[in-house]
Amino acid sequence: MTKFNIQLACIFIAGTVLTSCSNQQSAEGGSKAILDTVSLSSKNYALAYQDGEKIVATSIDTMKQISFGGATDPAISPDGNRLAYTLSDSAGHRSIWIADMENKSQGELVVNNNNYYQAVWSADGSTIAFNIFNKQNLWKIGIIKADNSGYVMLDSASKINVYAPTWKNEKEIVGQDLTNLYTFDLSGKVIDTKLIAGLIGKDLTIASSNRFFYTKDGNKLIFNAGNTDVLDGLTGPAEAVYILDLANKKIDRLSPKGINVSYVFVTADDRIFYSGAEKPFIQSKIYVADLKGNSKIVVDKGTNPTGALK
């Protein structure tokens, strides 16, 4: 897939000259991700993904692109105008930043913590959920408004780890602890608990990074999980994308056999983006699919995709 970029020697962001490179940047001292490529197009940003040491935001046809070196966990906002991402420093601290891709400004989310990462936008783009490591050495879910107000750590008093947040809707957040799937309200109260084994059965397995996405109507769950497939040349268990009908408990596979899917993301309008690799499992491609499993490749090289609303 051809990508049309204009390489820049340098560009001004928030009053600072940033040179074109992809070196890892510290999250301390006001450092920012390095904006290293742009292109000229009137198209909207619709997709963000990881490409080696940089993250990329692009239109679906890749005719409009912007990329940042030294960042991970790209999360494009539902309107396609902002990009949240994680920065890590040499001490292993992680923090979340937001870039406005129209005016090229960048700012850090103000959370009193040195280990929070992997932003997930609410459907209206007003709020961000993320993983956060608390003072009791437990993983929790944090939420904060995109304007840096209203920070809350969900379920902060319990002794359980909660991983992999997603939005069920604009007022409810989902997370899991490898045993249960929890639904929280925005105050942090647990309003629903489902046993994961009762949902996915014993032939599928999950890790702390596996996320569960409710469909827009709330009737289905989309997730990636380990399975019993034997893929020649793959080290470790294979993973695929599945959809569960909560009413009849039927699980269907959405990703094709032979593809190991390490990451899945579902937009609030039920488009499914995932990254997967085929034999020899060296390079991942990015796919977009519908709820019936009809899929196509949108990027020939990339991982960890997120998508904007149509």
C-alpha atoms as a printed R data frame, in Angstrom:
    type eleno elety resid chain resno       x       y      z
1   ATOM     1    CA   MET     A     1   0.000   0.000  0.000
2   ATOM     2    CA   THR     A     2   1.540   3.287 -1.089
3   ATOM     3    CA   LYS     A     3   1.744   6.068  1.484
4   ATOM     4    CA   PHE     A     4   2.304   9.668  0.439
5   ATOM     5    CA   ASN     A     5   4.200  11.645  3.074
6   ATOM     6    CA   ILE     A     6   6.107  14.911  3.088
7   ATOM     7    CA   GLN     A     7   9.113  14.602  5.375
8   ATOM     8    CA   LEU     A     8   9.852  17.709  7.416
9   ATOM     9    CA   ALA     A     9  13.257  18.703  8.721
10  ATOM    10    CA   CYS     A    10  11.606  20.420 11.692
11  ATOM    11    CA   ILE     A    11   8.287  21.776 12.832
12  ATOM    12    CA   PHE     A    12   7.101  24.098 15.583
13  ATOM    13    CA   ILE     A    13   4.861  22.579 18.242
14  ATOM    14    CA   ALA     A    14   3.717  24.635 21.221
15  ATOM    15    CA   GLY     A    15   6.610  27.012 20.679
16  ATOM    16    CA   THR     A    16   9.353  24.371 20.588
17  ATOM    17    CA   VAL     A    17  11.356  23.263 17.546
18  ATOM    18    CA   LEU     A    18  11.076  19.505 17.166
19  ATOM    19    CA   THR     A    19  13.439  17.820 14.742
20  ATOM    20    CA   SER     A    20  12.398  15.001 12.466
21  ATOM    21    CA   CYS     A    21  13.365  11.761 14.185
22  ATOM    22    CA   SER     A    22  11.883   8.853 16.103
23  ATOM    23    CA   ASN     A    23  14.074   8.692 19.212
24  ATOM    24    CA   GLN     A    24  12.422   7.721 22.515
25  ATOM    25    CA   GLN     A    25  11.539  10.818 24.518
26  ATOM    26    CA   SER     A    26  11.267  11.163 28.291
27  ATOM    27    CA   ALA     A    27   7.844  11.898 29.738
28  ATOM    28    CA   GLU     A    28   9.559  14.074 32.345
29  ATOM    29    CA   GLY     A    29  10.543  17.701 32.015
30  ATOM    30    CA   GLY     A    30   7.795  18.616 29.543
31  ATOM    31    CA   SER     A    31   9.137  16.467 26.693
32  ATOM    32    CA   LYS     A    32   6.742  15.559 23.909
33  ATOM    33    CA   ALA     A    33   6.470  12.937 21.238
34  ATOM    34    CA   ILE     A    34   8.338  13.941 18.107
35  ATOM    35    CA   LEU     A    35   6.131  14.941 15.193
36  ATOM    36    CA   ASP     A    36   8.151  13.638 12.286
37  ATOM    37    CA   THR     A    37   5.930  13.364  9.220
38  ATOM    38    CA   VAL     A    38   2.871  15.018  7.763
39  ATOM    39    CA   SER     A    39   1.115  15.048  4.419
40  ATOM    40    CA   LEU     A    40  -1.180  17.493  2.687
41  ATOM    41    CA   SER     A    41  -4.765  16.372  2.212
42  ATOM    42    CA   SER     A    42  -8.261  17.533  3.086
43  ATOM    43    CA   LYS     A    43  -9.256  14.052  4.261
44  ATOM    44    CA   ASN     A    44 -10.023  13.347  7.915
45  ATOM    45    CA   TYR     A    45  -7.959  11.162 10.212
46  ATOM    46    CA   ALA     A    46  -9.772   7.877 10.732
47  ATOM    47    CA   LEU     A    47  -7.220   5.380 12.013
48  ATOM    48    CA   ALA     A    48  -4.201   5.336 14.343
49  ATOM    49    CA   TYR     A    49  -1.706   2.523 14.768
50  ATOM    50    CA   GLN     A    50   1.810   1.583 15.851
51  ATOM    51    CA   ASP     A    51   4.510   1.343 13.200
52  ATOM    52    CA   GLY     A    52   7.738   0.257 14.838
53  ATOM    53    CA   GLU     A    53   9.083   3.096 16.997
54  ATOM    54    CA   LYS     A    54   6.421   5.581 15.951
55  ATOM    55    CA   ILE     A    55   2.664   5.961 15.955
56  ATOM    56    CA   VAL     A    56   0.716   7.024 12.891
57  ATOM    57    CA   ALA     A    57  -2.652   8.695 12.397
58  ATOM    58    CA   THR     A    58  -4.032   8.399  8.897
59  ATOM    59    CA   SER     A    59  -7.073   8.579  6.693
60  ATOM    60    CA   ILE     A    60  -8.358   5.138  5.757
61  ATOM    61    CA   ASP     A    61  -6.823   5.407  2.280
62  ATOM    62    CA   THR     A    62  -3.494   6.603  3.859
63  ATOM    63    CA   MET     A    63  -3.503   9.784  1.728
64  ATOM    64    CA   LYS     A    64  -3.361  11.942  4.852
65  ATOM    65    CA   GLN     A    65  -0.925  11.043  7.612
66  ATOM    66    CA   ILE     A    66   0.772  12.402 10.682
67  ATOM    67    CA   SER     A    67   3.264  10.436 12.786
68  ATOM    68    CA   PHE     A    68   4.932  10.784 16.171
69  ATOM    69    CA   GLY     A    69   8.231   9.182 17.152
70  ATOM    70    CA   GLY     A    70   8.877   7.888 20.659
71  ATOM    71    CA   ALA     A    71   5.243   7.126 21.521
72  ATOM    72    CA   THR     A    72   3.076   4.015 21.978
73  ATOM    73    CA   ASP     A    73  -0.575   3.059 22.535
74  ATOM    74    CA   PRO     A    74  -2.132   5.321 19.874
75  ATOM    75    CA   ALA     A    75  -5.795   6.167 20.526
76  ATOM    76    CA   ILE     A    76  -7.543   8.337 17.982
77  ATOM    77    CA   SER     A    77 -10.514  10.358 19.234
78  ATOM    78    CA   PRO     A    78 -13.988   9.528 17.869
79  ATOM    79    CA   ASP     A    79 -14.024  12.725 15.781
80  ATOM    80    CA   GLY     A    80 -10.534  12.005 14.411
81  ATOM    81    CA   ASN     A    81  -9.088  15.348 15.522
82  ATOM    82    CA   ARG     A    82  -7.059  14.285 18.566
83  ATOM    83    CA   LEU     A    83  -4.613  11.520 19.321
84  ATOM    84    CA   ALA     A    84  -3.896  10.177 22.806
85  ATOM    85    CA   TYR     A    85  -0.707   8.186 23.320
86  ATOM    86    CA   THR     A    86   1.689   6.878 25.966
87  ATOM    87    CA   LEU     A    87   5.164   8.228 26.644
88  ATOM    88    CA   SER     A    88   7.732   6.275 28.674
89  ATOM    89    CA   ASP     A    89  10.930   7.560 30.273
90  ATOM    90    CA   SER     A    90  14.224   5.842 31.088
91  ATOM    91    CA   ALA     A    91  13.006   5.000 34.605
92  ATOM    92    CA   GLY     A    92  10.046   3.089 33.255
93  ATOM    93    CA   HIS     A    93   7.461   5.746 34.120
94  ATOM    94    CA   ARG     A    94   4.496   5.993 31.759
95  ATOM    95    CA   SER     A    95   2.085   8.851 31.147
96  ATOM    96    CA   ILE     A    96  -0.653   9.745 28.681
97  ATOM    97    CA   TRP     A    97  -0.503  12.758 26.395
98  ATOM    98    CA   ILE     A    98  -3.003  14.226 23.940
99  ATOM    99    CA   ALA     A    99  -2.080  15.829 20.618
100 ATOM   100    CA   ASP     A   100  -4.447  18.096 18.728
101 ATOM   101    CA   MET     A   101  -3.717  17.074 15.153
102 ATOM   102    CA   GLU     A   102  -5.128  20.232 13.629
103 ATOM   103    CA   ASN     A   103  -3.093  22.823 15.558
104 ATOM   104    CA   LYS     A   104  -0.272  20.387 16.482
105 ATOM   105    CA   SER     A   105  -0.376  21.175 20.217
106 ATOM   106    CA   GLN     A   106   0.412  18.476 22.802
107 ATOM   107    CA   GLY     A   107  -0.360  18.226 26.504
108 ATOM   108    CA   GLU     A   108  -0.060  15.693 29.303
109 ATOM   109    CA   LEU     A   109  -3.036  14.374 31.257
110 ATOM   110    CA   VAL     A   110  -2.640  15.617 34.817
111 ATOM   111    CA   VAL     A   111  -2.782  12.468 36.937
112 ATOM   112    CA   ASN     A   112  -0.792  12.213 40.173
113 ATOM   113    CA   ASN     A   113   0.844   8.928 39.231
114 ATOM   114    CA   ASN     A   114   3.951   7.755 37.365
115 ATOM   115    CA   ASN     A   115   2.465   4.652 35.739
116 ATOM   116    CA   TYR     A   116  -0.697   5.167 33.710
117 ATOM   117    CA   TYR     A   117  -1.079   4.252 30.054
118 ATOM   118    CA   GLN     A   118  -3.229   3.102 27.089
119 ATOM   119    CA   ALA     A   119  -5.984   5.670 26.702
120 ATOM   120    CA   VAL     A   120  -9.480   4.726 25.510
121 ATOM   121    CA   TRP     A   121 -11.863   7.511 24.446
122 ATOM   122    CA   SER     A   122 -15.545   7.628 25.335
123 ATOM   123    CA   ALA     A   123 -17.860   7.720 22.307
124 ATOM   124    CA   ASP     A   124 -18.501  11.457 22.663
125 ATOM   125    CA   GLY     A   125 -14.787  12.229 22.993
126 ATOM   126    CA   SER     A   126 -15.195  13.981 26.337
127 ATOM   127    CA   THR     A   127 -13.553  11.428 28.643
128 ATOM   128    CA   ILE     A   128 -10.597   9.039 28.597
129 ATOM   129    CA   ALA     A   129 -10.253   5.752 30.473
130 ATOM   130    CA   PHE     A   130  -6.856   4.161 31.069
131 ATOM   131    CA   ASN     A   131  -4.847   1.604 33.053
132 ATOM   132    CA   ILE     A   132  -3.237   2.943 36.239
133 ATOM   133    CA   PHE     A   133  -1.002   1.353 38.901
134 ATOM   134    CA   ASN     A   134  -2.022   2.540 42.374
135 ATOM   135    CA   LYS     A   135  -0.122   2.962 45.648
136 ATOM   136    CA   GLN     A   136  -1.195  -0.510 46.793
137 ATOM   137    CA   ASN     A   137   0.554  -2.012 43.741
138 ATOM   138    CA   LEU     A   138  -2.723  -2.906 42.081
139 ATOM   139    CA   TRP     A   139  -3.877  -2.215 38.549
140 ATOM   140    CA   LYS     A   140  -7.017  -0.107 38.373
141 ATOM   141    CA   ILE     A   141  -8.971   1.903 35.828
142 ATOM   142    CA   GLY     A   142  -8.684   5.680 35.813
143 ATOM   143    CA   ILE     A   143 -10.949   8.125 34.021
144 ATOM   144    CA   ILE     A   144 -10.419  11.817 33.327
145 ATOM   145    CA   LYS     A   145 -12.013  14.461 31.144
146 ATOM   146    CA   ALA     A   146 -10.050  15.383 28.049
147 ATOM   147    CA   ASP     A   147  -9.806  18.926 29.459
148 ATOM   148    CA   ASN     A   148  -7.932  17.482 32.485
149 ATOM   149    CA   SER     A   149 -10.834  17.780 34.931
150 ATOM   150    CA   GLY     A   150 -12.768  15.184 36.927
151 ATOM   151    CA   TYR     A   151 -10.086  12.531 37.497
152 ATOM   152    CA   VAL     A   152 -11.439   9.393 39.250
153 ATOM   153    CA   MET     A   153  -9.822   6.036 40.013
154 ATOM   154    CA   LEU     A   154 -12.541   3.403 39.737
155 ATOM   155    CA   ASP     A   155 -12.922   0.755 42.458
156 ATOM   156    CA   SER     A   156  -9.974   2.244 44.324
157 ATOM   157    CA   ALA     A   157 -10.737   0.549 47.674
158 ATOM   158    CA   SER     A   158 -10.906  -3.113 46.628
159 ATOM   159    CA   LYS     A   159  -7.980  -5.561 46.649
160 ATOM   160    CA   ILE     A   160  -8.441  -6.798 43.090
161 ATOM   161    CA   ASN     A   161  -6.540  -5.909 39.942
162 ATOM   162    CA   VAL     A   162  -8.678  -4.626 37.086
163 ATOM   163    CA   TYR     A   163  -7.270  -4.578 33.557
164 ATOM   164    CA   ALA     A   164  -8.033  -3.568 29.985
165 ATOM   165    CA   PRO     A   165 -10.741  -0.874 30.189
166 ATOM   166    CA   THR     A   166 -13.276  -0.268 27.436
167 ATOM   167    CA   TRP     A   167 -16.455   1.809 27.252
168 ATOM   168    CA   LYS     A   168 -19.778  -0.056 27.280
169 ATOM   169    CA   ASN     A   169 -21.484   3.275 26.691
170 ATOM   170    CA   GLU     A   170 -20.833   6.873 27.736
171 ATOM   171    CA   LYS     A   171 -21.805   6.144 31.345
172 ATOM   172    CA   GLU     A   172 -20.382   2.648 31.901
173 ATOM   173    CA   ILE     A   173 -16.882   1.161 31.703
174 ATOM   174    CA   VAL     A   174 -15.831  -2.471 31.403
175 ATOM   175    CA   GLY     A   175 -12.718  -4.153 32.826
176 ATOM   176    CA   GLN     A   176 -11.572  -7.654 33.741
177 ATOM   177    CA   ASP     A   177  -9.395  -9.385 36.350
178 ATOM   178    CA   LEU     A   178  -8.818 -12.658 34.411
179 ATOM   179    CA   THR     A   179 -11.719 -14.235 36.315
180 ATOM   180    CA   ASN     A   180 -14.601 -11.779 36.103
181 ATOM   181    CA   LEU     A   181 -15.806  -9.157 33.666
182 ATOM   182    CA   TYR     A   182 -16.899  -6.041 35.562
183 ATOM   183    CA   THR     A   183 -19.049  -3.118 34.560
184 ATOM   184    CA   PHE     A   184 -18.537   0.132 36.503
185 ATOM   185    CA   ASP     A   185 -20.476   3.354 36.567
186 ATOM   186    CA   LEU     A   186 -18.503   6.579 36.393
187 ATOM   187    CA   SER     A   187 -18.352   6.865 40.183
188 ATOM   188    CA   GLY     A   188 -16.480   3.546 40.321
189 ATOM   189    CA   LYS     A   189 -19.340   1.406 41.618
190 ATOM   190    CA   VAL     A   190 -19.487  -2.149 40.252
191 ATOM   191    CA   ILE     A   191 -22.930  -2.533 38.696
192 ATOM   192    CA   ASP     A   192 -22.477  -5.893 36.959
193 ATOM   193    CA   THR     A   193 -20.172  -8.903 37.295
194 ATOM   194    CA   LYS     A   194 -19.956 -11.795 34.830
195 ATOM   195    CA   LEU     A   195 -17.781 -14.899 35.178
196 ATOM   196    CA   ILE     A   196 -15.482 -14.924 32.144
197 ATOM   197    CA   ALA     A   197 -15.336 -18.724 31.954
198 ATOM   198    CA   GLY     A   198 -19.124 -18.727 31.793
199 ATOM   199    CA   LEU     A   199 -18.958 -16.375 28.822
200 ATOM   200    CA   ILE     A   200 -16.145 -17.802 26.688
201 ATOM   201    CA   GLY     A   201 -15.956 -21.443 27.828
202 ATOM   202    CA   LYS     A   202 -12.891 -23.488 28.675
203 ATOM   203    CA   ASP     A   203 -11.311 -23.714 25.217
204 ATOM   204    CA   LEU     A   204 -10.476 -20.009 25.058
205 ATOM   205    CA   THR     A   205  -8.024 -18.208 27.336
206 ATOM   206    CA   ILE     A   206  -7.377 -14.568 28.112
207 ATOM   207    CA   ALA     A   207  -4.497 -12.479 29.422
208 ATOM   208    CA   SER     A   208  -4.564  -9.171 31.281
209 ATOM   209    CA   SER     A   209  -4.192  -7.303 27.982
210 ATOM   210    CA   ASN     A   210  -7.290  -8.842 26.366
211 ATOM   211    CA   ARG     A   211 -10.185  -6.395 26.145
212 ATOM   212    CA   PHE     A   212 -13.920  -6.972 25.877
213 ATOM   213    CA   PHE     A   213 -16.038  -4.576 23.798
214 ATOM   214    CA   TYR     A   214 -19.824  -4.423 23.945
215 ATOM   215    CA   THR     A   215 -21.562  -3.785 20.648
216 ATOM   216    CA   LYS     A   216 -23.596  -0.599 20.327
217 ATOM   217    CA   ASP     A   217 -26.842  -2.375 21.196
218 ATOM   218    CA   GLY     A   218 -25.271  -4.043 24.243
219 ATOM   219    CA   ASN     A   219 -26.266  -7.520 23.062
220 ATOM   220    CA   LYS     A   220 -22.874  -8.874 22.000
221 ATOM   221    CA   LEU     A   221 -19.281  -8.919 23.208
222 ATOM   222    CA   ILE     A   222 -16.248  -8.742 20.914
223 ATOM   223    CA   PHE     A   223 -12.858  -9.855 22.220
224 ATOM   224    CA   ASN     A   224  -9.616 -11.554 21.279
225 ATOM   225    CA   ALA     A   225  -8.526 -14.662 23.127
226 ATOM   226    CA   GLY     A   226  -6.075 -17.521 23.020
227 ATOM   227    CA   ASN     A   227  -7.284 -20.723 21.388
228 ATOM   228    CA   THR     A   228  -6.159 -24.266 20.641
229 ATOM   229    CA   ASP     A   229  -5.046 -23.608 17.055
230 ATOM   230    CA   VAL     A   230  -1.630 -24.967 16.157
231 ATOM   231    CA   LEU     A   231   0.084 -22.523 13.804
232 ATOM   232    CA   ASP     A   232   3.369 -23.741 12.377
233 ATOM   233    CA   GLY     A   233   6.116 -21.248 13.172
234 ATOM   234    CA   LEU     A   234   4.239 -19.431 15.937
235 ATOM   235    CA   THR     A   235   5.797 -19.387 19.393
236 ATOM   236    CA   GLY     A   236   3.141 -19.453 22.094
237 ATOM   237    CA   PRO     A   237  -0.633 -19.802 21.846
238 ATOM   238    CA   ALA     A   238  -2.546 -18.450 18.878
239 ATOM   239    CA   GLU     A   239  -5.175 -15.744 19.322
240 ATOM   240    CA   ALA     A   240  -8.223 -14.784 17.281
241 ATOM   241    CA   VAL     A   241 -11.138 -12.332 17.389
242 ATOM   242    CA   TYR     A   242 -14.497 -13.641 18.556
243 ATOM   243    CA   ILE     A   243 -18.035 -12.353 18.968
244 ATOM   244    CA   LEU     A   244 -20.334 -13.624 21.705
245 ATOM   245    CA   ASP     A   245 -24.124 -13.340 21.529
246 ATOM   246    CA   LEU     A   246 -25.087 -12.762 25.165
247 ATOM   247    CA   ALA     A   247 -28.638 -14.019 24.656
248 ATOM   248    CA   ASN     A   248 -27.894 -17.469 23.252
249 ATOM   249    CA   LYS     A   249 -24.224 -17.744 24.411
250 ATOM   250    CA   LYS     A   250 -23.108 -18.567 20.866
251 ATOM   251    CA   ILE     A   251 -19.514 -17.637 20.024
252 ATOM   252    CA   ASP     A   252 -18.434 -17.055 16.425
253 ATOM   253    CA   ARG     A   253 -14.932 -16.468 15.153
254 ATOM   254    CA   LEU     A   254 -14.480 -13.213 13.249
255 ATOM   255    CA   SER     A   255 -10.820 -13.335 12.175
256 ATOM   256    CA   PRO     A   256  -9.700 -15.893  9.558
257 ATOM   257    CA   LYS     A   257  -7.872 -19.037 10.558
258 ATOM   258    CA   GLY     A   258  -4.116 -18.880 10.139
259 ATOM   259    CA   ILE     A   259  -3.928 -15.284 11.407
260 ATOM   260    CA   ASN     A   260  -2.656 -14.656 14.912
261 ATOM   261    CA   VAL     A   261  -4.492 -11.623 16.266
262 ATOM   262    CA   SER     A   262  -2.644  -9.849 19.064
263 ATOM   263    CA   TYR     A   263  -4.868  -6.764 19.354
264 ATOM   264    CA   VAL     A   264  -8.471  -5.743 18.708
265 ATOM   265    CA   PHE     A   265 -10.350  -2.459 18.958
266 ATOM   266    CA   VAL     A   266 -14.046  -1.790 18.358
267 ATOM   267    CA   THR     A   267 -15.481   1.649 17.642
268 ATOM   268    CA   ALA     A   268 -18.760   2.866 19.152
269 ATOM   269    CA   ASP     A   269 -20.383   2.303 15.744
270 ATOM   270    CA   ASP     A   270 -19.346  -1.378 15.705
271 ATOM   271    CA   ARG     A   271 -16.411  -1.331 13.308
272 ATOM   272    CA   ILE     A   272 -13.766  -3.840 14.330
273 ATOM   273    CA   PHE     A   273 -10.074  -3.056 13.816
274 ATOM   274    CA   TYR     A   274  -7.448  -5.666 14.593
275 ATOM   275    CA   SER     A   275  -3.793  -6.399 13.902
276 ATOM   276    CA   GLY     A   276  -2.744  -9.893 12.955
277 ATOM   277    CA   ALA     A   277   0.133 -11.795 11.406
278 ATOM   278    CA   GLU     A   278   0.276 -14.781  9.097
279 ATOM   279    CA   LYS     A   279   3.101 -17.302  8.749
280 ATOM   280    CA   PRO     A   280   6.007 -16.662  9.356
281 ATOM   281    CA   PHE     A   281   4.428 -14.320 11.974
282 ATOM   282    CA   ILE     A   282   7.020 -11.597 11.577
283 ATOM   283    CA   GLN     A   283   4.928  -8.662 10.353
284 ATOM   284    CA   SER     A   284   1.389  -7.725 11.322
285 ATOM   285    CA   LYS     A   285  -1.205  -6.148  9.061
286 ATOM   286    CA   ILE     A   286  -4.227  -4.129 10.117
287 ATOM   287    CA   TYR     A   287  -7.725  -5.257  9.202
288 ATOM   288    CA   VAL     A   288 -11.171  -3.725  9.530
289 ATOM   289    CA   ALA     A   289 -14.193  -5.996  9.874
290 ATOM   290    CA   ASP     A   290 -17.928  -5.874 10.473
291 ATOM   291    CA   LEU     A   291 -19.978  -7.899 12.962
292 ATOM   292    CA   LYS     A   292 -20.345 -10.743 10.460
293 ATOM   293    CA   GLY     A   293 -16.590 -11.127 10.015
294 ATOM   294    CA   ASN     A   294 -16.326  -9.550  6.564
295 ATOM   295    CA   SER     A   295 -12.868  -8.018  6.639
296 ATOM   296    CA   LYS     A   296 -10.267  -6.265  4.521
297 ATOM   297    CA   ILE     A   297  -6.686  -5.106  4.961
298 ATOM   298    CA   VAL     A   298  -6.330  -1.352  5.491
299 ATOM   299    CA   VAL     A   299  -2.610  -1.126  6.409
300 ATOM   300    CA   ASP     A   300   0.084  -3.526  5.211
301 ATOM   301    CA   LYS     A   301   2.372  -3.020  8.211
302 ATOM   302    CA   GLY     A   302   1.235  -2.013 11.694
303 ATOM   303    CA   THR     A   303  -0.113  -3.059 15.079
304 ATOM   304    CA   ASN     A   304  -2.432  -1.809 17.833
305 ATOM   305    CA   PRO     A   305  -5.010   0.000 15.679
306 ATOM   306    CA   THR     A   306  -7.754   2.314 16.916
307 ATOM   307    CA   GLY     A   307 -10.423   3.921 14.774
308 ATOM   308    CA   ALA     A   308 -12.561   7.053 14.713
309 ATOM   309    CA   LEU     A   309 -16.298   7.060 14.127
310 ATOM   310    CA   LYS     A   310 -17.517   7.204 10.525
